[in-house]
PDB file of C-alpha atoms in Angstrom:
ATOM      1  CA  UNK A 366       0.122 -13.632 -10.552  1.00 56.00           C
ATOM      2  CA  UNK A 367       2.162 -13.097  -7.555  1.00 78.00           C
ATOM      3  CA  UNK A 368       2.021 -10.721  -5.235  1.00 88.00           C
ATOM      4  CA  UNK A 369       4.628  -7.581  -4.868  1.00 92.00           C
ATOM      5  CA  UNK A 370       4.423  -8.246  -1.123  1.00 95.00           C
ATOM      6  CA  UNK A 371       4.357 -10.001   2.015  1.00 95.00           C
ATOM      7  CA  UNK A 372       1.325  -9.976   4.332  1.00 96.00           C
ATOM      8  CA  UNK A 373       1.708 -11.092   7.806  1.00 96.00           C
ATOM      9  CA  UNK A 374      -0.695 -11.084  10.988  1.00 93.00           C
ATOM     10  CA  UNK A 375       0.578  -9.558  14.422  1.00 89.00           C
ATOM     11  CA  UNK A 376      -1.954  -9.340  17.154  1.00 84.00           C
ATOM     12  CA  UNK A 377      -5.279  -9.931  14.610  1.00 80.00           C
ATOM     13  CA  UNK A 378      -3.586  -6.727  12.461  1.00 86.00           C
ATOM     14  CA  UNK A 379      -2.445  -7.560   8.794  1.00 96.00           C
ATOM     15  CA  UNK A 380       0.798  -5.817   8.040  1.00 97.00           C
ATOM     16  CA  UNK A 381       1.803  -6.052   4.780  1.00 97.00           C
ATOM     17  CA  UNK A 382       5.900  -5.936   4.000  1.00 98.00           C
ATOM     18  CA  UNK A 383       6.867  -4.188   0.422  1.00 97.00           C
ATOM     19  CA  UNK A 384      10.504  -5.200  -0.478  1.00 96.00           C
ATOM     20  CA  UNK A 385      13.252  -3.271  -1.379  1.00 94.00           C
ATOM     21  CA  UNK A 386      13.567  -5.547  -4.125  1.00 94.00           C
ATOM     22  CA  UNK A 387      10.307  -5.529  -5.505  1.00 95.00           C
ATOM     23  CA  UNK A 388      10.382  -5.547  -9.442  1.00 94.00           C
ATOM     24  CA  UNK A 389       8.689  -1.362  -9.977  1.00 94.00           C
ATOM     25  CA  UNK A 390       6.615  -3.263 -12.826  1.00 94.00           C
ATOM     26  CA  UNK A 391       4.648  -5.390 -10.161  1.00 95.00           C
ATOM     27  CA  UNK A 392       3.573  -2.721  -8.458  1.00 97.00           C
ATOM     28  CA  UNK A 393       0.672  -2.001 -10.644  1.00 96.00           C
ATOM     29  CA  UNK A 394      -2.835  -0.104 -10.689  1.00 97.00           C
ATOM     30  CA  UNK A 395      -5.730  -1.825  -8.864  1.00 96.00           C
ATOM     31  CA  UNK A 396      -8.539  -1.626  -6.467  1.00 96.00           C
ATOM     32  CA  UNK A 397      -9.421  -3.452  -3.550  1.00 95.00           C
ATOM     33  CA  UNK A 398     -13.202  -4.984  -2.547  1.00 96.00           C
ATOM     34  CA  UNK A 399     -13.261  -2.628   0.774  1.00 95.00           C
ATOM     35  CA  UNK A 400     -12.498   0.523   2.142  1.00 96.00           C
ATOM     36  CA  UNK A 401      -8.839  -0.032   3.641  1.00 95.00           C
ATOM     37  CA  UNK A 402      -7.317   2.723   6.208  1.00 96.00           C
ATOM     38  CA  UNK A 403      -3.387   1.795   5.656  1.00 97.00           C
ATOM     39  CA  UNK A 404      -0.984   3.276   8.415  1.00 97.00           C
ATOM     40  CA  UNK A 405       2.578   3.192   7.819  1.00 98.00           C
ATOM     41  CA  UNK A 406       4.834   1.758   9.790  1.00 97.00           C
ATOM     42  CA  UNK A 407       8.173   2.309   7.958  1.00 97.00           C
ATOM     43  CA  UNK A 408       9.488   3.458   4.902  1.00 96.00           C
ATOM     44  CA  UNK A 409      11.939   6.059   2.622  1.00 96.00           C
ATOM     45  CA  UNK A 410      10.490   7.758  -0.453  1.00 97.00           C
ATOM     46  CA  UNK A 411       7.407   5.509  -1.117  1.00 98.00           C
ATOM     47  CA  UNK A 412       4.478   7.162  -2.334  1.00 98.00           C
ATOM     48  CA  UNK A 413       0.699   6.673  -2.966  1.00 98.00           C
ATOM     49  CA  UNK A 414      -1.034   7.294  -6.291  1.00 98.00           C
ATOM     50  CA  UNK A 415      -5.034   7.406  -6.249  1.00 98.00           C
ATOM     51  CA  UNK A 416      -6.967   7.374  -9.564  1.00 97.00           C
ATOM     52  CA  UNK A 417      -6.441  10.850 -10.992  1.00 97.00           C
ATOM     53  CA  UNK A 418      -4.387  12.534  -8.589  1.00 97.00           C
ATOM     54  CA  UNK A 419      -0.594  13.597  -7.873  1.00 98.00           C
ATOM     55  CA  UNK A 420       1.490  10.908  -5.983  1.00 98.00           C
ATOM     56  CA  UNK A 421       1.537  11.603  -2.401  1.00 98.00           C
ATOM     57  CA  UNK A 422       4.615  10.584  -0.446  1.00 98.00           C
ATOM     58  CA  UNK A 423       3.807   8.186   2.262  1.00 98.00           C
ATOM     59  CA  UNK A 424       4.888   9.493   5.573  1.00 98.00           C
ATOM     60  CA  UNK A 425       5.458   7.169   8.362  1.00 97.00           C
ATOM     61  CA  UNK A 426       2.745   7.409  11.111  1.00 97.00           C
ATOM     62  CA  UNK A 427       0.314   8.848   8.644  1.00 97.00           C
ATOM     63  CA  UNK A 428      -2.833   6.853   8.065  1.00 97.00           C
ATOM     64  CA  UNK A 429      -4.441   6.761   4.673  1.00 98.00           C
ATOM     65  CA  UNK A 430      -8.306   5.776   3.678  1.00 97.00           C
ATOM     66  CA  UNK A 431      -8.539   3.936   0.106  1.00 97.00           C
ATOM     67  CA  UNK A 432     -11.780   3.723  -0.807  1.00 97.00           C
ATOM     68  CA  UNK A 433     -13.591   0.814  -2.244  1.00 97.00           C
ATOM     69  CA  UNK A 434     -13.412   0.101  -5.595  1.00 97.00           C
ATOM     70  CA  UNK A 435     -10.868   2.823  -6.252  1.00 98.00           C
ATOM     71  CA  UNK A 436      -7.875   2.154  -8.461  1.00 98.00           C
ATOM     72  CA  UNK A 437      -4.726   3.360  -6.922  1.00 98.00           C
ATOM     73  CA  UNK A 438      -0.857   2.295  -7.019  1.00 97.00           C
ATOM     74  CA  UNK A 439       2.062   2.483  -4.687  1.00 97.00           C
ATOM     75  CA  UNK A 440       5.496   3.801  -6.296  1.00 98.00           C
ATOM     76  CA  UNK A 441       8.591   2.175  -5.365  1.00 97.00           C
ATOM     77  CA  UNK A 442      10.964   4.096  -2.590  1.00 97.00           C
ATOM     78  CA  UNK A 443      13.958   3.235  -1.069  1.00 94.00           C
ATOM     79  CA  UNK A 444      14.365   0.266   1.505  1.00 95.00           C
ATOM     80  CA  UNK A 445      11.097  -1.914   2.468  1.00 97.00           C
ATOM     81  CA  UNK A 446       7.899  -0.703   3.374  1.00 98.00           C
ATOM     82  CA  UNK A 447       5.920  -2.015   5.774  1.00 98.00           C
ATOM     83  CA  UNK A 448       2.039  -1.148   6.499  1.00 98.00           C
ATOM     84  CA  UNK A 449      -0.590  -1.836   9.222  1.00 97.00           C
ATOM     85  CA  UNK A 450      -4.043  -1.970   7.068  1.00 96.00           C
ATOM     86  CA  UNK A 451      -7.524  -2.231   8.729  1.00 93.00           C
ATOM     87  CA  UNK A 452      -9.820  -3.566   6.462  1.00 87.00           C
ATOM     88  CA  UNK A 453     -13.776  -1.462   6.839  1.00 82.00           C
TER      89      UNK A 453
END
């Protein structure tokens, strides 16, 4: 499978690049190996969906903790997103 995104390295950070064009179906529930603190760096109307909880818009600036081994899921917004993510 191929991934919904785009992951680039800037200055030893890994920002990762949603596009507006992403297929909604690709963007499906997972979990990651580590704890990842995500801070976003741009974006309209994207939002963040942990395991059993309410989507929570992403808000640009904001930085977000996803635990290990919890399944979560970003929801499609308008335009790209793009996210710095520091890996724990």
């Amino acid at each position: 499978m191929v991934n919904p995104y785009l992951d680039k390295y800037i200055d030893n950070k890994l920002v990762r690049y949603f596009s507006e064009n992403v297929n909604e179906e690709e963007l499906i529930w997972h979990r990651d190996k580590r704890t990842r603190d995500i801070e976003v760096v741009s974006g309209d109307g994207w939002q963040l969906q942990m395991d059993n909880e309410l989507p929570e818009k992403l808000r640009e600036g904001k930085t977000y903790r996803i635990p290990k081994m919890e399944y979560h899921r970003v929801i499609k917004g308008k335009g790209e997103l793009v996210v710095d993510i520091t890996k724990k």
